[in-house]
Amino acid sequence: MRRTVLSLIFIAAIASMIYSCQGADQLKQDIYYTNGRDIYIKNCQNCHGVNGEGLGALTPGLTDSIFLKENKQKIACIIKYGMDSTITINGQQFEDKMPDFNTLANIDLAQLIVYVTNSFGNKQGMYTPEQVAADLKKCSN
Amino acid sequence: MKSRAYLFYTLLSCFILLFSACQENRKLPVYGQREAITVKNPDGSTSIDTLYQSIPAFRFLNQDSVYIDNATFKDKIYIADFFFTSCSGICPVMHRNMKDIYEKYKDNPKVMFLSHTIDFKYDKPNVLKRYAKKLGVNTSKWQFAYGEKEPVYQLAKDYLVAVFEDSKEKENYVHEGYLILVDQQKHIRGAYDGTNPDQVAQLLKDLPVLLAEDNK
């Protein structure tokens, strides 16, 4: 009886350790998400809106999850260096210039990307500063 | 039991009276400088009256390249602000909020909107037209005004809004984000930070008060 109880406690302890390890990744993503939200409010929300709804035909929304998924490797470049070309999102053309945010560090960009790609109906999970660094090497402008 | 119900209804009607009294008495303040002047009454006697600061006459081109002036806003109350189309700071959120109010009062001919650009180099009427279109504004209810630097920057002072050019700034222009509420007599009756949701909500509460005042 005693042995059974002890082994049950042992198994429970191991299980909770494994569970907390998995939780660590989730925790990291949550931290990125929360910090990313602060960066978003400060730099992006004026144009893109509280709910990523955009502004008329001036600023595209961030709710097109397919566009964001297909262009995920370009997001870091677009935020850091701005965008001057016309893009079409959801059948609507947007031709206005997006300003650059070149003071943002890779970690900021990663946190921002985690926030944007996990809000407004997007659910793409974690993004790391290393991935951002790799993306930035391939910027076209 | 009966007396208790009686007491309850008496109290209730007291409260209703109190609250409705509060609502009716609400009056918006008049902003800006004021001075006492002596006026002559029809019977020959004189009395003292208050002269409030008001928006002076202006004449600018709008988004349709048509001149607009004080007469355009005759018998209207309007919300004015200062912005420029290439501004990525506070302007989008100001105009997002102003657009919401515009949509709410779309069918009320007494309410108008006036946005002055402070980018006298780039924001010519055709640029303003394009901007208005993209914002989703295609009526003369919301006027976008273009003018030379001197008259526009001077007018901003009359609206109690700070605007200036600063070449050290990334976007070259600096301005405050106030939405200014102007009544039929061209007096400033409210100034609300167009980037602050609470103040925009207050503007939405104050608009009916001003409309009711002018209907009297």
CSV table of C-alpha atoms in Angstrom, one decimal:
chain,number,residue,atom,x,y,z
A,1,MET,CA,0.0,0.0,0.0
A,2,ARG,CA,2.7,2.4,1.1
A,3,ARG,CA,4.8,1.6,-1.9
A,4,THR,CA,1.9,2.2,-4.3
A,5,VAL,CA,1.2,5.6,-2.7
A,6,LEU,CA,4.9,6.5,-3.0
A,7,SER,CA,5.2,5.4,-6.6
A,8,LEU,CA,2.1,7.4,-7.4
A,9,ILE,CA,3.5,10.5,-5.9
A,10,PHE,CA,6.8,9.9,-7.8
A,11,ILE,CA,4.9,9.5,-11.1
A,12,ALA,CA,2.9,12.7,-10.4
A,13,ALA,CA,6.1,14.6,-9.7
A,14,ILE,CA,7.7,13.5,-12.9
A,15,ALA,CA,4.5,14.3,-14.8
A,16,SER,CA,4.3,17.7,-13.4
A,17,MET,CA,8.0,18.3,-14.3
A,18,ILE,CA,7.4,17.4,-17.9
A,19,TYR,CA,4.3,19.5,-17.9
A,20,SER,CA,6.1,22.5,-16.6
A,21,CYS,CA,8.8,22.1,-19.2
A,22,GLN,CA,6.2,22.3,-21.9
A,23,GLY,CA,4.7,25.2,-20.1
A,24,ALA,CA,8.1,27.0,-20.3
A,25,ASP,CA,7.8,27.3,-24.1
A,26,GLN,CA,4.2,28.5,-23.8
A,27,LEU,CA,5.3,30.9,-21.0
A,28,LYS,CA,8.0,32.4,-23.2
A,29,GLN,CA,5.5,32.9,-26.0
A,30,ASP,CA,3.1,34.6,-23.6
A,31,ILE,CA,5.9,36.9,-22.5
A,32,TYR,CA,6.7,37.8,-26.1
A,33,TYR,CA,3.0,38.3,-26.8
A,34,THR,CA,2.5,40.7,-23.9
A,35,ASN,CA,5.6,42.7,-24.6
A,36,GLY,CA,4.7,42.7,-28.3
A,37,ARG,CA,1.3,44.2,-27.4
A,38,ASP,CA,3.0,47.1,-25.7
A,39,ILE,CA,5.2,47.7,-28.7
A,40,TYR,CA,2.1,47.4,-30.9
A,41,ILE,CA,0.1,50.0,-28.9
A,42,LYS,CA,3.0,52.4,-29.0
A,43,ASN,CA,4.0,52.1,-32.7
A,44,CYS,CA,1.3,50.4,-34.7
A,45,GLN,CA,-2.1,50.9,-33.2
A,46,ASN,CA,-2.7,54.5,-34.4
A,47,CYS,CA,-2.9,53.3,-38.0
A,48,HIS,CA,-3.7,49.6,-37.8
A,49,GLY,CA,-6.3,49.9,-35.0
A,50,VAL,CA,-7.0,48.3,-31.6
A,51,ASN,CA,-8.4,45.3,-33.2
A,52,GLY,CA,-6.1,45.3,-36.3
A,53,GLU,CA,-9.0,46.6,-38.3
A,54,GLY,CA,-6.9,49.1,-40.3
A,55,LEU,CA,-8.3,52.4,-41.5
A,56,GLY,CA,-10.4,52.7,-44.6
A,57,ALA,CA,-8.3,52.4,-47.7
A,58,LEU,CA,-5.4,54.2,-46.0
A,59,THR,CA,-4.1,51.4,-43.8
A,60,PRO,CA,-4.6,47.7,-44.4
A,61,GLY,CA,-6.0,45.6,-41.5
A,62,LEU,CA,-4.0,42.8,-39.9
A,63,THR,CA,-6.9,40.4,-39.9
A,64,ASP,CA,-6.1,38.5,-43.2
A,65,SER,CA,-4.5,35.5,-41.6
A,66,ILE,CA,-3.6,33.9,-45.0
A,67,PHE,CA,-1.7,36.9,-46.1
A,68,LEU,CA,0.2,37.1,-42.8
A,69,LYS,CA,1.0,33.4,-43.0
A,70,GLU,CA,2.2,33.5,-46.6
A,71,ASN,CA,4.3,36.6,-46.0
A,72,LYS,CA,5.6,35.8,-42.5
A,73,GLN,CA,9.2,36.0,-43.5
A,74,LYS,CA,8.7,39.5,-44.9
A,75,ILE,CA,7.0,41.0,-41.9
A,76,ALA,CA,10.3,41.9,-40.1
A,77,CYS,CA,11.6,43.7,-43.2
A,78,ILE,CA,8.3,45.6,-43.7
A,79,ILE,CA,8.2,46.8,-40.1
A,80,LYS,CA,11.9,47.7,-39.9
A,81,TYR,CA,12.3,49.4,-43.3
A,82,GLY,CA,8.7,50.4,-44.0
A,83,MET,CA,6.9,49.8,-47.3
A,84,ASP,CA,6.5,51.9,-50.4
A,85,SER,CA,4.9,49.6,-52.8
A,86,THR,CA,1.2,48.9,-53.5
A,87,ILE,CA,-0.2,45.8,-51.9
A,88,THR,CA,-3.6,44.1,-52.3
A,89,ILE,CA,-5.2,42.6,-49.3
A,90,ASN,CA,-8.7,41.1,-49.4
A,91,GLY,CA,-9.3,42.6,-52.8
A,92,GLN,CA,-8.5,46.1,-51.6
A,93,GLN,CA,-5.5,48.0,-52.9
A,94,PHE,CA,-3.3,50.0,-50.5
A,95,GLU,CA,-0.9,52.4,-52.1
A,96,ASP,CA,0.2,54.6,-49.2
A,97,LYS,CA,3.6,54.5,-47.7
A,98,MET,CA,4.1,52.7,-44.4
A,99,PRO,CA,6.8,54.4,-42.4
A,100,ASP,CA,9.9,52.6,-41.2
A,101,PHE,CA,10.5,51.6,-37.5
A,102,ASN,CA,14.2,51.1,-37.8
A,103,THR,CA,14.9,51.8,-34.1
A,104,LEU,CA,13.2,48.4,-33.2
A,105,ALA,CA,15.7,45.7,-32.2
A,106,ASN,CA,15.4,42.1,-33.4
A,107,ILE,CA,13.9,41.1,-30.0
A,108,ASP,CA,11.3,43.9,-30.3
A,109,LEU,CA,10.4,42.8,-33.9
A,110,ALA,CA,10.1,39.1,-32.7
A,111,GLN,CA,7.8,40.1,-29.9
A,112,LEU,CA,5.8,42.3,-32.2
A,113,ILE,CA,5.5,39.5,-34.8
A,114,VAL,CA,4.4,37.1,-32.1
A,115,TYR,CA,1.7,39.6,-31.0
A,116,VAL,CA,0.4,40.3,-34.5
A,117,THR,CA,0.4,36.7,-35.7
A,118,ASN,CA,-1.4,35.5,-32.6
A,119,SER,CA,-4.1,38.3,-32.5
A,120,PHE,CA,-6.9,39.5,-34.7
A,121,GLY,CA,-7.9,36.0,-35.7
A,122,ASN,CA,-4.3,34.8,-36.4
A,123,LYS,CA,-2.8,31.9,-34.5
A,124,GLN,CA,0.7,31.2,-35.7
A,125,GLY,CA,2.7,30.5,-32.5
A,126,MET,CA,6.2,31.5,-31.5
A,127,TYR,CA,8.7,33.6,-33.5
A,128,THR,CA,12.3,34.1,-32.3
A,129,PRO,CA,14.9,36.9,-32.6
A,130,GLU,CA,17.1,34.5,-34.5
A,131,GLN,CA,14.4,34.0,-37.2
A,132,VAL,CA,14.0,37.8,-37.4
A,133,ALA,CA,17.8,38.1,-37.9
A,134,ALA,CA,17.6,35.6,-40.7
A,135,ASP,CA,14.6,37.4,-42.3
A,136,LEU,CA,16.4,40.8,-42.1
A,137,LYS,CA,19.3,39.5,-44.1
A,138,LYS,CA,17.0,38.7,-47.0
A,139,CYS,CA,15.2,42.1,-47.1
A,140,SER,CA,14.8,43.3,-50.7
A,141,ASN,CA,15.2,47.0,-50.0
B,1,MET,CA,-47.3,47.9,3.4
B,2,LYS,CA,-49.2,50.6,1.5
B,3,SER,CA,-47.3,53.4,3.1
B,4,ARG,CA,-44.0,51.7,2.2
B,5,ALA,CA,-44.9,51.6,-1.5
B,6,TYR,CA,-46.0,55.2,-1.3
B,7,LEU,CA,-42.6,56.2,0.2
B,8,PHE,CA,-40.8,54.2,-2.5
B,9,TYR,CA,-42.6,56.0,-5.3
B,10,THR,CA,-42.1,59.4,-3.7
B,11,LEU,CA,-38.4,58.8,-3.4
B,12,LEU,CA,-38.2,57.5,-7.0
B,13,SER,CA,-40.0,60.5,-8.4
B,14,CYS,CA,-37.7,62.8,-6.4
B,15,PHE,CA,-34.6,61.1,-7.9
B,16,ILE,CA,-36.1,61.3,-11.4
B,17,LEU,CA,-36.7,65.0,-10.9
B,18,LEU,CA,-33.3,65.6,-9.5
B,19,PHE,CA,-31.5,63.8,-12.4
B,20,SER,CA,-33.6,65.4,-15.1
B,21,ALA,CA,-32.9,68.8,-13.6
B,22,CYS,CA,-29.2,68.1,-13.7
B,23,GLN,CA,-29.4,67.1,-17.4
B,24,GLU,CA,-31.3,70.2,-18.5
B,25,ASN,CA,-29.0,72.6,-16.7
B,26,ARG,CA,-25.8,71.2,-18.4
B,27,LYS,CA,-24.3,73.9,-20.5
B,28,LEU,CA,-20.9,73.8,-22.3
B,29,PRO,CA,-18.3,76.4,-21.3
B,30,VAL,CA,-17.0,79.0,-23.7
B,31,TYR,CA,-13.2,78.7,-24.2
B,32,GLY,CA,-10.6,81.4,-24.8
B,33,GLN,CA,-10.1,85.0,-24.0
B,34,ARG,CA,-13.0,87.2,-23.2
B,35,GLU,CA,-13.5,90.9,-22.5
B,36,ALA,CA,-16.2,93.1,-21.1
B,37,ILE,CA,-17.6,95.6,-23.6
B,38,THR,CA,-20.1,98.4,-23.2
B,39,VAL,CA,-23.1,98.0,-25.5
B,40,LYS,CA,-25.8,100.5,-26.3
B,41,ASN,CA,-29.3,99.4,-25.7
B,42,PRO,CA,-32.2,100.4,-28.0
B,43,ASP,CA,-33.6,102.8,-25.3
B,44,GLY,CA,-30.3,104.7,-25.3
B,45,SER,CA,-29.0,103.4,-22.0
B,46,THR,CA,-25.7,101.4,-21.9
B,47,SER,CA,-24.9,98.1,-20.3
B,48,ILE,CA,-21.9,95.7,-20.0
B,49,ASP,CA,-21.7,92.6,-22.1
B,50,THR,CA,-19.1,89.8,-22.6
B,51,LEU,CA,-17.3,89.5,-25.8
B,52,TYR,CA,-16.1,85.9,-26.3
B,53,GLN,CA,-13.2,84.7,-28.4
B,54,SER,CA,-14.4,83.5,-31.7
B,55,ILE,CA,-13.0,82.0,-34.9
B,56,PRO,CA,-12.1,84.8,-37.3
B,57,ALA,CA,-13.0,84.8,-41.0
B,58,PHE,CA,-11.1,82.5,-43.2
B,59,ARG,CA,-11.0,81.4,-46.8
B,60,PHE,CA,-9.3,78.2,-48.0
B,61,LEU,CA,-9.5,75.7,-50.9
B,62,ASN,CA,-11.2,72.5,-50.0
B,63,GLN,CA,-10.7,68.9,-51.3
B,64,ASP,CA,-12.8,69.8,-54.4
B,65,SER,CA,-10.7,72.9,-55.1
B,66,VAL,CA,-13.6,75.1,-54.2
B,67,TYR,CA,-13.2,78.0,-51.8
B,68,ILE,CA,-14.8,77.6,-48.4
B,69,ASP,CA,-15.2,80.3,-45.8
B,70,ASN,CA,-17.2,81.2,-42.7
B,71,ALA,CA,-20.4,81.2,-44.7
B,72,THR,CA,-19.9,77.4,-45.4
B,73,PHE,CA,-20.4,76.8,-41.7
B,74,LYS,CA,-23.2,79.3,-41.2
B,75,ASP,CA,-25.9,78.0,-38.8
B,76,LYS,CA,-23.9,74.9,-38.2
B,77,ILE,CA,-21.9,73.5,-35.4
B,78,TYR,CA,-18.7,71.9,-36.4
B,79,ILE,CA,-15.7,69.9,-35.2
B,80,ALA,CA,-12.3,71.2,-36.4
B,81,ASP,CA,-8.8,69.8,-36.2
B,82,PHE,CA,-5.4,70.2,-37.7
B,83,PHE,CA,-3.5,67.4,-39.4
B,84,PHE,CA,-1.5,66.4,-42.5
B,85,THR,CA,-2.0,63.5,-44.8
B,86,SER,CA,1.5,61.9,-44.5
B,87,CYS,CA,1.3,62.0,-40.7
B,88,SER,CA,1.6,58.5,-39.2
B,89,GLY,CA,1.6,59.6,-35.5
B,90,ILE,CA,-1.6,60.8,-34.0
B,91,CYS,CA,-3.5,61.8,-37.2
B,92,PRO,CA,-4.8,58.3,-38.1
B,93,VAL,CA,-6.3,57.7,-34.7
B,94,MET,CA,-7.8,61.3,-34.6
B,95,HIS,CA,-9.5,60.7,-37.9
B,96,ARG,CA,-10.5,57.2,-37.0
B,97,ASN,CA,-12.4,58.7,-34.1
B,98,MET,CA,-13.7,61.7,-36.1
B,99,LYS,CA,-14.9,59.3,-38.7
B,100,ASP,CA,-17.0,57.5,-36.1
B,101,ILE,CA,-18.6,60.7,-35.1
B,102,TYR,CA,-19.1,61.6,-38.8
B,103,GLU,CA,-20.9,58.3,-39.4
B,104,LYS,CA,-23.1,58.9,-36.3
B,105,TYR,CA,-24.2,62.4,-37.4
B,106,LYS,CA,-24.3,61.6,-41.1
B,107,ASP,CA,-28.0,62.5,-41.3
B,108,ASN,CA,-27.9,65.6,-39.2
B,109,PRO,CA,-27.4,68.6,-41.4
B,110,LYS,CA,-26.5,70.8,-38.5
B,111,VAL,CA,-23.2,69.1,-37.8
B,112,MET,CA,-20.1,69.6,-40.0
B,113,PHE,CA,-16.5,68.7,-39.9
B,114,LEU,CA,-13.4,70.7,-40.8
B,115,SER,CA,-9.8,69.4,-41.1
B,116,HIS,CA,-7.1,71.9,-41.8
B,117,THR,CA,-3.9,70.5,-43.2
B,118,ILE,CA,-0.7,72.1,-41.9
B,119,ASP,CA,1.4,70.6,-44.7
B,120,PHE,CA,1.2,73.5,-47.1
B,121,LYS,CA,3.9,72.1,-49.3
B,122,TYR,CA,2.4,68.7,-50.2
B,123,ASP,CA,-1.3,68.5,-49.2
B,124,LYS,CA,-2.8,70.3,-52.2
B,125,PRO,CA,-6.5,69.8,-52.8
B,126,ASN,CA,-6.0,66.8,-55.0
B,127,VAL,CA,-4.0,65.1,-52.2
B,128,LEU,CA,-6.7,66.0,-49.7
B,129,LYS,CA,-9.3,64.5,-52.1
B,130,ARG,CA,-7.5,61.3,-52.4
B,131,TYR,CA,-7.0,61.1,-48.6
B,132,ALA,CA,-10.7,61.8,-48.0
B,133,LYS,CA,-11.7,59.2,-50.4
B,134,LYS,CA,-9.5,56.6,-48.8
B,135,LEU,CA,-10.9,57.5,-45.4
B,136,GLY,CA,-14.3,56.9,-46.8
B,137,VAL,CA,-15.5,60.5,-46.7
B,138,ASN,CA,-17.2,61.6,-49.9
B,139,THR,CA,-19.6,64.4,-48.8
B,140,SER,CA,-19.2,68.1,-48.3
B,141,LYS,CA,-20.2,67.5,-44.6
B,142,TRP,CA,-16.5,67.0,-43.9
B,143,GLN,CA,-14.3,69.7,-45.4
B,144,PHE,CA,-10.6,69.3,-45.8
B,145,ALA,CA,-9.0,72.7,-46.1
B,146,TYR,CA,-5.8,73.7,-47.8
B,147,GLY,CA,-4.1,77.0,-47.3
B,148,GLU,CA,-0.8,78.8,-47.2
B,149,LYS,CA,1.3,78.5,-44.1
B,150,GLU,CA,0.7,81.9,-42.6
B,151,PRO,CA,-3.1,82.0,-42.5
B,152,VAL,CA,-3.5,78.3,-41.4
B,153,TYR,CA,-0.9,78.5,-38.6
B,154,GLN,CA,-2.5,81.8,-37.4
B,155,LEU,CA,-5.9,80.3,-37.5
B,156,ALA,CA,-4.6,77.3,-35.4
B,157,LYS,CA,-3.8,79.9,-32.6
B,158,ASP,CA,-7.4,81.1,-32.8
B,159,TYR,CA,-8.5,77.5,-32.3
B,160,LEU,CA,-6.1,77.2,-29.3
B,161,VAL,CA,-4.2,74.4,-31.1
B,162,ALA,CA,-0.4,74.4,-31.2
B,163,VAL,CA,1.0,73.7,-34.6
B,164,PHE,CA,4.5,74.3,-36.0
B,165,GLU,CA,7.1,73.2,-38.4
B,166,ASP,CA,10.2,71.4,-37.0
B,167,SER,CA,12.8,70.2,-39.4
B,168,LYS,CA,14.3,68.1,-36.6
B,169,GLU,CA,11.2,66.0,-36.5
B,170,LYS,CA,11.0,62.9,-38.7
B,171,GLU,CA,7.8,64.1,-40.4
B,172,ASN,CA,8.7,67.8,-40.3
B,173,TYR,CA,5.4,69.0,-38.7
B,174,VAL,CA,4.2,69.0,-35.1
B,175,HIS,CA,0.7,69.6,-34.0
B,176,GLU,CA,-1.7,68.9,-31.1
B,177,GLY,CA,-4.5,66.4,-31.6
B,178,TYR,CA,-7.4,68.3,-30.3
B,179,LEU,CA,-10.9,68.1,-31.8
B,180,ILE,CA,-12.4,71.5,-31.4
B,181,LEU,CA,-16.1,71.9,-31.0
B,182,VAL,CA,-17.4,75.2,-32.4
B,183,ASP,CA,-20.9,76.6,-32.0
B,184,GLN,CA,-23.1,78.7,-34.4
B,185,GLN,CA,-21.6,81.9,-33.0
B,186,LYS,CA,-18.1,80.6,-33.8
B,187,HIS,CA,-17.2,80.3,-30.2
B,188,ILE,CA,-15.1,77.4,-29.0
B,189,ARG,CA,-17.2,75.2,-26.7
B,190,GLY,CA,-15.0,72.2,-26.2
B,191,ALA,CA,-11.5,70.8,-26.9
B,192,TYR,CA,-11.0,67.0,-26.8
B,193,ASP,CA,-7.9,65.0,-27.3
B,194,GLY,CA,-8.8,63.1,-30.5
B,195,THR,CA,-6.4,60.3,-29.5
B,196,ASN,CA,-8.0,59.6,-26.1
B,197,PRO,CA,-11.1,57.4,-26.2
B,198,ASP,CA,-12.5,58.9,-22.9
B,199,GLN,CA,-12.3,62.4,-24.3
B,200,VAL,CA,-13.8,61.4,-27.6
B,201,ALA,CA,-16.7,59.8,-25.6
B,202,GLN,CA,-17.1,63.1,-23.8
B,203,LEU,CA,-17.3,64.9,-27.1
B,204,LEU,CA,-20.1,62.5,-28.1
B,205,LYS,CA,-21.9,63.4,-24.9
B,206,ASP,CA,-21.4,67.2,-25.4
B,207,LEU,CA,-22.6,67.3,-29.0
B,208,PRO,CA,-26.3,66.8,-28.2
B,209,VAL,CA,-26.0,69.4,-25.4
B,210,LEU,CA,-24.7,72.0,-27.9
B,211,LEU,CA,-27.3,71.0,-30.5
B,212,ALA,CA,-30.1,71.4,-27.9
B,213,GLU,CA,-28.8,74.8,-26.9
B,214,ASP,CA,-28.9,76.1,-30.5
B,215,ASN,CA,-32.4,74.8,-31.0
B,216,LYS,CA,-33.8,77.0,-28.2
